[in-house]
Amino acid sequence: MHTIIEPFRIKSVEPIRFTTREERETALQGAGNNVFLLHADDVLIDLLTDSGTGAMSAAQWGALMQGDESYAGSRSYYRFESVVRDLTGFRHIIPTHQGRAAERILFHNILRPGDLVINNTHFDTTRANIEVEDAEARDLVIEEGKIPGFIHPFKGNMDLVALEKTLAQEGDRVRLVMVTVTNNSGGGQPVSLENLRSVREIAHRHGKPFFIDACRFAENAYFIKMRESGQRHRTPKEIAQEMFSLADGCTMSAKKDGLANMGGFLALNDDAWAEACRNLLILTEGFPTYGGLAGYDLEAIAQGLVEVVEESYLHYRIHSTAYLANKLDEAGIPTVKPPGGHAVYIDARTMLPHVPPLEYPGIALVNAMYLEAGIRAVEIGTVMFGTHPDGTETPAAMDLVRLAIPRRLYTQSHIDYVAEALIEVARGKSALRGWKITRAPKALRHFTAQFQPVA
Ligand code: F0G
């Protein structure tokens, strides 16, 4: 049998709403031509993000009823802590309401103006939480990772030569070395165990702590199992445990590989850092045994972290993402290759060569997909990454459009529909025009910027 089927059946369903093209035109205009500002009810298939949008299992819904809502010392916290510790091995486990809260608490405590944080590629909230401390976020992913069509098994790997050089030349400024698994902003690409081992060795030789941005650790572990020599016989959980064992700490959004709708954590070994982080947590998130989460959230995450490393789930997850990528590939639509774990990334700059990067080819494609078929995707390109702290704007390294696949949510026929819609958009691509920004906030502008077509 080679059909990959969903390793679950559906117990509960939620209707989705069909709209006409006219309704979508009105809705998009009303949203300032930014799909982030749409009402979700006006979206048929929502591929904006895989974050917090997945379907929970019957066991997770059951676990919700086990939630202990005690303010301090809740039983649900101890269950959560034991699952996270079993997986990561870290000494201190601090729940937060989502991943960026863990980032904010960590960076606010450890960064001083002028400090430098190195990562393969910082996610946007990670970068923003560093820059808000007047520190620098520098991306050192391997060169292969920046070429969308280039096939490489671990395009999320850190450039070890560049890391070594940066530490030798600017080591005084470097506060932390991080690796994001999988590398979301670089196409959801995995990082090899070998690379993680080397990053740890280099960072530690220079006396720098090494943290993992672990949002999609299970998908990364599965890629290691499939692609890295000598790893086939291991379970995804064993691989994940080794990944974490190499690091001094991690930030985690449980909205991804926690299979939960909300939550996250910061986990680390350093006692002094942990104490400072817990003190800030109390100020902004809550008491250290709930950190902005309900007891039932902690239960859902604990159960999700058990399910996410199951082999049958990861097999289906990685192959169903590749299924969409292959369909687009067959139709000649340029994508980041090989496909990532949680999303298919379309290379909008290559697909729409007549739209210059500063007229946002990613937005041109995202808006066309919505108008064509009610599908919502997200630009990961010049709108998201093009501005700099000094206020200037330059094209991002790539102009990608991400079709993020929520976990366990859509069936294969939904995905077939997405592929058909994209093929239709690609047919009419020469008519797609660029966009200009008419209003935008200073930071994280992609969430709320308003657009107008270029005349
Ligand atoms: N790090 C990475 C690699 C992420 O992808 C995200 C979120 C975060 C940190 C922050 O976590 O949302 O729980 O605060 N990514 C989502 C996305 C939003 O759509 O890729 P959060």
GROMACS .gro file of C-alpha atoms and ligand atoms in nm, residues 49-51 98-100 103 123 125-126 180 184 213 215-216 253 255-256 402, ligand 1:
model
   40
   49THR     CA    1  -0.048   2.925   1.007
   50ASP     CA    2   0.000   2.584   1.164
   51SER     CA    3   0.013   2.756   1.502
   98GLN     CA    4   0.290   3.092   2.395
   99GLY     CA    5   0.633   3.083   2.237
  100ARG     CA    6   0.694   3.455   2.213
  103GLU     CA    7   1.132   3.458   2.410
  123PHE     CA    8   1.150   3.378   1.341
  125THR     CA    9   0.878   3.735   1.692
  126THR     CA   10   1.219   3.608   1.800
  180THR     CA   11   1.547   2.698   1.512
  184ASN     CA   12   1.048   2.810   0.974
  213ASP     CA   13   1.385   2.725   1.929
  215CYS     CA   14   0.851   2.478   1.800
  216ARG     CA   15   0.870   2.196   1.543
  253SER     CA   16   0.553   2.724   2.122
  255LYS     CA   17   0.086   2.564   1.944
  256LYS     CA   18   0.295   2.374   1.692
  402ARG     CA   19   0.377   2.985   0.294
  456F0G     N1   20   0.959   3.046   1.683
  456F0G     C1   21   0.918   2.994   1.566
  456F0G     C2   22   1.014   2.918   1.479
  456F0G     C3   23   0.784   3.010   1.526
  456F0G     O1   24   0.745   2.957   1.410
  456F0G     C4   25   0.695   3.081   1.610
  456F0G     C5   26   0.558   3.102   1.570
  456F0G     C6   27   0.743   3.131   1.731
  456F0G     C7   28   0.875   3.112   1.764
  456F0G     C8   29   0.654   3.207   1.826
  456F0G     O2   30   0.561   3.124   1.886
  456F0G     O3   31   0.338   3.208   1.804
  456F0G     O4   32   0.356   3.066   2.008
  456F0G     O5   33   0.435   3.299   2.011
  456F0G     N2   34   0.517   3.084   1.455
  456F0G     C9   35   0.381   3.097   1.405
  456F0G    C10   36   0.382   3.078   1.257
  456F0G    C11   37   0.309   3.219   1.449
  456F0G     O6   38   0.280   3.108   1.193
  456F0G     O7   39   0.482   3.032   1.202
  456F0G     P1   40   0.416   3.179   1.929
   0.00000   0.00000   0.00000
